[in-house]
Short mmCIF file of C-alpha atoms in Angstrom, two decimals:
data_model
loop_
_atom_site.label_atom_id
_atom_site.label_comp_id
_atom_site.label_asym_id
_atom_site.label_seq_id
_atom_site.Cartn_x
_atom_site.Cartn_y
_atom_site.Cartn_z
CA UNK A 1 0.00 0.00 0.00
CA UNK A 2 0.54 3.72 -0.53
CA UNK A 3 2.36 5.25 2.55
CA UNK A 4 2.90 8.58 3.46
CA UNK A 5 6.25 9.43 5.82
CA UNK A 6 6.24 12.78 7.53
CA UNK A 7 9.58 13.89 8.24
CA UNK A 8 10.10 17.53 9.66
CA UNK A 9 12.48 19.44 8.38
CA UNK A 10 13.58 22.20 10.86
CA UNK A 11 13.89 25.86 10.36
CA UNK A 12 11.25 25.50 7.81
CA UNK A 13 8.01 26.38 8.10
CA UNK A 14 6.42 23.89 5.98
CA UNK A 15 6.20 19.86 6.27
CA UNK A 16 7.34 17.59 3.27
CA UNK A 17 5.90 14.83 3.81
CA UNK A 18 7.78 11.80 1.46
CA UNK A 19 5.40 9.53 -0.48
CA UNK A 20 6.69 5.48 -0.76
CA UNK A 21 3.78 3.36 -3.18
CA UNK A 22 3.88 -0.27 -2.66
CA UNK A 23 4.35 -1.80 -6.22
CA UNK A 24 3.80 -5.42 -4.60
CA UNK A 25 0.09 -4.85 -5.79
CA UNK A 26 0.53 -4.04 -9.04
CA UNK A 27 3.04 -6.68 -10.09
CA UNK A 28 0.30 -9.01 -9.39
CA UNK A 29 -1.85 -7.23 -11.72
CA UNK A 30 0.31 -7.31 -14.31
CA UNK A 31 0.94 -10.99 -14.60
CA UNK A 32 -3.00 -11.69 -14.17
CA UNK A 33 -3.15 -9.31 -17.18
CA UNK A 34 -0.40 -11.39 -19.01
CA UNK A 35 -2.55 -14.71 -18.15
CA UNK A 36 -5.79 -13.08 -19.26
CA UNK A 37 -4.58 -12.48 -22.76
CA UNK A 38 -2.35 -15.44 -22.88
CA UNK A 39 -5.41 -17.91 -22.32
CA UNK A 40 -7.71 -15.65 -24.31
CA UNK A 41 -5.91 -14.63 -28.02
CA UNK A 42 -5.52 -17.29 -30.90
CA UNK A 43 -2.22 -18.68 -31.30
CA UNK A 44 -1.90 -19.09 -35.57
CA UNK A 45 -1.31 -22.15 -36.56
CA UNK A 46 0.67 -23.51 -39.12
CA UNK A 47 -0.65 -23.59 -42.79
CA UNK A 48 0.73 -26.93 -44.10
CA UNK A 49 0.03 -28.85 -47.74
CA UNK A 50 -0.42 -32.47 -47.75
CA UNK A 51 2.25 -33.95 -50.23
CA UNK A 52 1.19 -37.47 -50.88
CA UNK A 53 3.82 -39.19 -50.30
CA UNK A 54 4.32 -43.24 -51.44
CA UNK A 55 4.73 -45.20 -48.89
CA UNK A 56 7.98 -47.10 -48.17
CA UNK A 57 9.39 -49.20 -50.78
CA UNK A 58 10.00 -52.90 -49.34
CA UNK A 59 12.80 -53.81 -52.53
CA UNK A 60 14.39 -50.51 -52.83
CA UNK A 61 16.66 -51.78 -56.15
CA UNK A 62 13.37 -53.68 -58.00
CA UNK A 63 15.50 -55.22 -61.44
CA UNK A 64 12.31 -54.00 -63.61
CA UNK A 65 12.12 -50.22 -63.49
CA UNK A 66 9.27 -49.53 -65.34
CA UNK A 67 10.21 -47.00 -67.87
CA UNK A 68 7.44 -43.84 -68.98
CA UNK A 69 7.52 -42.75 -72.36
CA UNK A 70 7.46 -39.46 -73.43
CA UNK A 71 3.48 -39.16 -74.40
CA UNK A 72 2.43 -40.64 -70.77
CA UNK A 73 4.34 -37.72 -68.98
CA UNK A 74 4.50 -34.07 -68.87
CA UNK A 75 7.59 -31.95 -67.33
CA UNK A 76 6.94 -28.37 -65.72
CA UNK A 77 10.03 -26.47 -65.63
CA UNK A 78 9.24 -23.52 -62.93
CA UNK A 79 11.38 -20.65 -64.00
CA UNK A 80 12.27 -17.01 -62.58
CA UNK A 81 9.64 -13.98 -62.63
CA UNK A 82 6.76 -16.52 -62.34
CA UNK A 83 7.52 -18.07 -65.72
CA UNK A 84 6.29 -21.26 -66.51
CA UNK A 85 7.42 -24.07 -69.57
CA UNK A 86 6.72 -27.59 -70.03
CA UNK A 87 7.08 -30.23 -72.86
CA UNK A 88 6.77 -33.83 -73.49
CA UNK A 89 10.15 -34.41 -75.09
CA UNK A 90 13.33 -36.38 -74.24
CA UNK A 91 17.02 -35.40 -74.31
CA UNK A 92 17.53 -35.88 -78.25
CA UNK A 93 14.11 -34.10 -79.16
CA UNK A 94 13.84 -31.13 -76.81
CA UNK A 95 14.34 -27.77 -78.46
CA UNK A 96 13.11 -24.02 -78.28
CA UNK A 97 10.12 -24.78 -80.36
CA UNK A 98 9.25 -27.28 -77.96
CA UNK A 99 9.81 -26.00 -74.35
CA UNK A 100 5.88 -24.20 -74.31
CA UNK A 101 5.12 -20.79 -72.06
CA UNK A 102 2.40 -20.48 -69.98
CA UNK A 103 1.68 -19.15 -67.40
CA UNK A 104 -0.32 -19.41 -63.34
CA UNK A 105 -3.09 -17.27 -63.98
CA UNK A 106 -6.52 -19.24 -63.93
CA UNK A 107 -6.71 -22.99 -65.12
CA UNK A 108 -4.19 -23.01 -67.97
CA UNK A 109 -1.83 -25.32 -66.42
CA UNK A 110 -4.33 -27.70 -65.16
CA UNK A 111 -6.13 -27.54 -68.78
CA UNK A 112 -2.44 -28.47 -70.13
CA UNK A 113 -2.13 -31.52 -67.95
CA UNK A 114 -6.02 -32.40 -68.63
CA UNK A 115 -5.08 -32.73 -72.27
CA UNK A 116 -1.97 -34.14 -71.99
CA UNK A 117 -3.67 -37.33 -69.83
CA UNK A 118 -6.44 -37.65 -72.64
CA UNK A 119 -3.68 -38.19 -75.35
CA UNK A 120 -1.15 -40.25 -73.39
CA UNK A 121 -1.34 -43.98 -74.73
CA UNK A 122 -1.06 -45.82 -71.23
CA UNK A 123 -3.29 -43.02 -68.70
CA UNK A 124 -2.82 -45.02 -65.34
CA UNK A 125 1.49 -44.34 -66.37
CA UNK A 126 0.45 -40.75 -66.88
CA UNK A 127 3.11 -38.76 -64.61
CA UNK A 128 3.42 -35.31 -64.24
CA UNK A 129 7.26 -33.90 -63.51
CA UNK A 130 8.01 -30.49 -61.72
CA UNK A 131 11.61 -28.88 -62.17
CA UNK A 132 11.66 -25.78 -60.45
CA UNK A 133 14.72 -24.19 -61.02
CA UNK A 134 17.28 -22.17 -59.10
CA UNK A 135 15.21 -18.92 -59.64
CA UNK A 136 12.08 -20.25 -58.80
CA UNK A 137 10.12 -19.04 -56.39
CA UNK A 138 8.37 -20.91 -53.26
CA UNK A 139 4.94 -19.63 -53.84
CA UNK A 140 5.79 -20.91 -57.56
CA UNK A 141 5.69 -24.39 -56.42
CA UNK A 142 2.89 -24.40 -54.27
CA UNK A 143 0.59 -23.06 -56.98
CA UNK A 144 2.24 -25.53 -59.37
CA UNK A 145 1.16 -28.83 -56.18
CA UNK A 146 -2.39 -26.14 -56.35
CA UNK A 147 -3.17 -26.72 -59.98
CA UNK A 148 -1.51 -30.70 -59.52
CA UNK A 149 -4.28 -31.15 -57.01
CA UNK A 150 -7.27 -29.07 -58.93
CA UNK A 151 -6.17 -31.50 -61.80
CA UNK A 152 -6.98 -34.45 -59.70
CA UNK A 153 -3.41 -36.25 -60.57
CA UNK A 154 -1.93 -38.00 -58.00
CA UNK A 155 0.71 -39.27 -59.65
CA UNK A 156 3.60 -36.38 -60.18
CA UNK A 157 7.12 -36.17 -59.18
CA UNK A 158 9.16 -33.39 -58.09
CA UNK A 159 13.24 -33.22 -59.09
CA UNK A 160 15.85 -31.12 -60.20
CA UNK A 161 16.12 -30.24 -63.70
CA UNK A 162 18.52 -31.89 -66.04
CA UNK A 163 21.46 -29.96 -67.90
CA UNK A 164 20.20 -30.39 -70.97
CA UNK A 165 16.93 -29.27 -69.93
CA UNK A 166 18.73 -26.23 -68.59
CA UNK A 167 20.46 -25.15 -71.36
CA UNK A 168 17.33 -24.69 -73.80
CA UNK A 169 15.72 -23.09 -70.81
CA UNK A 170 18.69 -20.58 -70.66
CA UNK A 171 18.26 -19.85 -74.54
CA UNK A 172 14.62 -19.24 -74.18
CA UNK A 173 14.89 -17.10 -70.57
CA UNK A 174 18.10 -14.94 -72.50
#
């Protein structure tokens, strides 16, 4: 509590009178304060996105490694300044005229891997590969797993991208 010491000073014709406040009270306050809020606000929580995952292979070196041709895949390449290109080509056959631009806004890349799984010869091989390259962005790959998982494909991969890959990506970014 508040006390109030008188102490005389003499020769002088008025009292000070020295005031001493208890702060015992008010330290108590303060950490029911601190409870109050701590039991009252909302703590965020994290925002996570489900990969799905395979489970655990039992052989991890099978001999037959089943082996998906070019028309039964599709390969994203996720560049720098939210620049997207994909193709259906291998090493010998990729080119500039073949690495396609698109781009995130509305369904375009889920339209390309709709029509990519209605021409692909064997559809339950149909794979879809993400390469997201050194410039990429983060939110670049999430939107990419958004429009995997508006495109109801479960089956997609995620790597790095392959020097020869690079090289006619560098010709087309240039």
């Amino acid at each position: 509590m508040a006390e109030v010491i008188a102490q005389e000073k003499q020769g002088s014709k008025q009292k000070k009178k020295m005031i001493r406040v208890d702060m015992t009270p008010m330290v108590d306050l303060g950490f029911l304060l601190i409870t109050f809020f701590m039991f009252t606000t909302n703590f965020t929580k994290p925002n996570v996105m489900d990969l799905g995952l395979p489970a655990k292979d039992p052989n991890p070196h099978p001999t037959d490694i089943p082996v998906i041709g070019d028309q039964n895949q599709i390969t994203f390449i996720l560049g720098k300044d939210n620049r997207v290109f994909y193709h259906q080509s291998n090493q010998k056959d990729l080119n500039t005229e073949n690495l396609k631009e698109t781009d995130f806004s509305g369904i375009k890349i889920s339209k390309i891997i709709a029509d990519a799984y209605k021409k692909a010869p064997a559809p339950n091989k149909f794979t879809v590969i993400v390469k997201p390259t050194d410039e990429a962005s983060y939110k670049n790959f999430v939107d990419m797993l958004d429009n995997l998982a508006i495109s109801k494909k479960e089956r997609y991969g995620v790597t790095d991208i392959k020097p020869w890959e690079t090289k006619v990506y560098k010709e087309l970014v240039q």
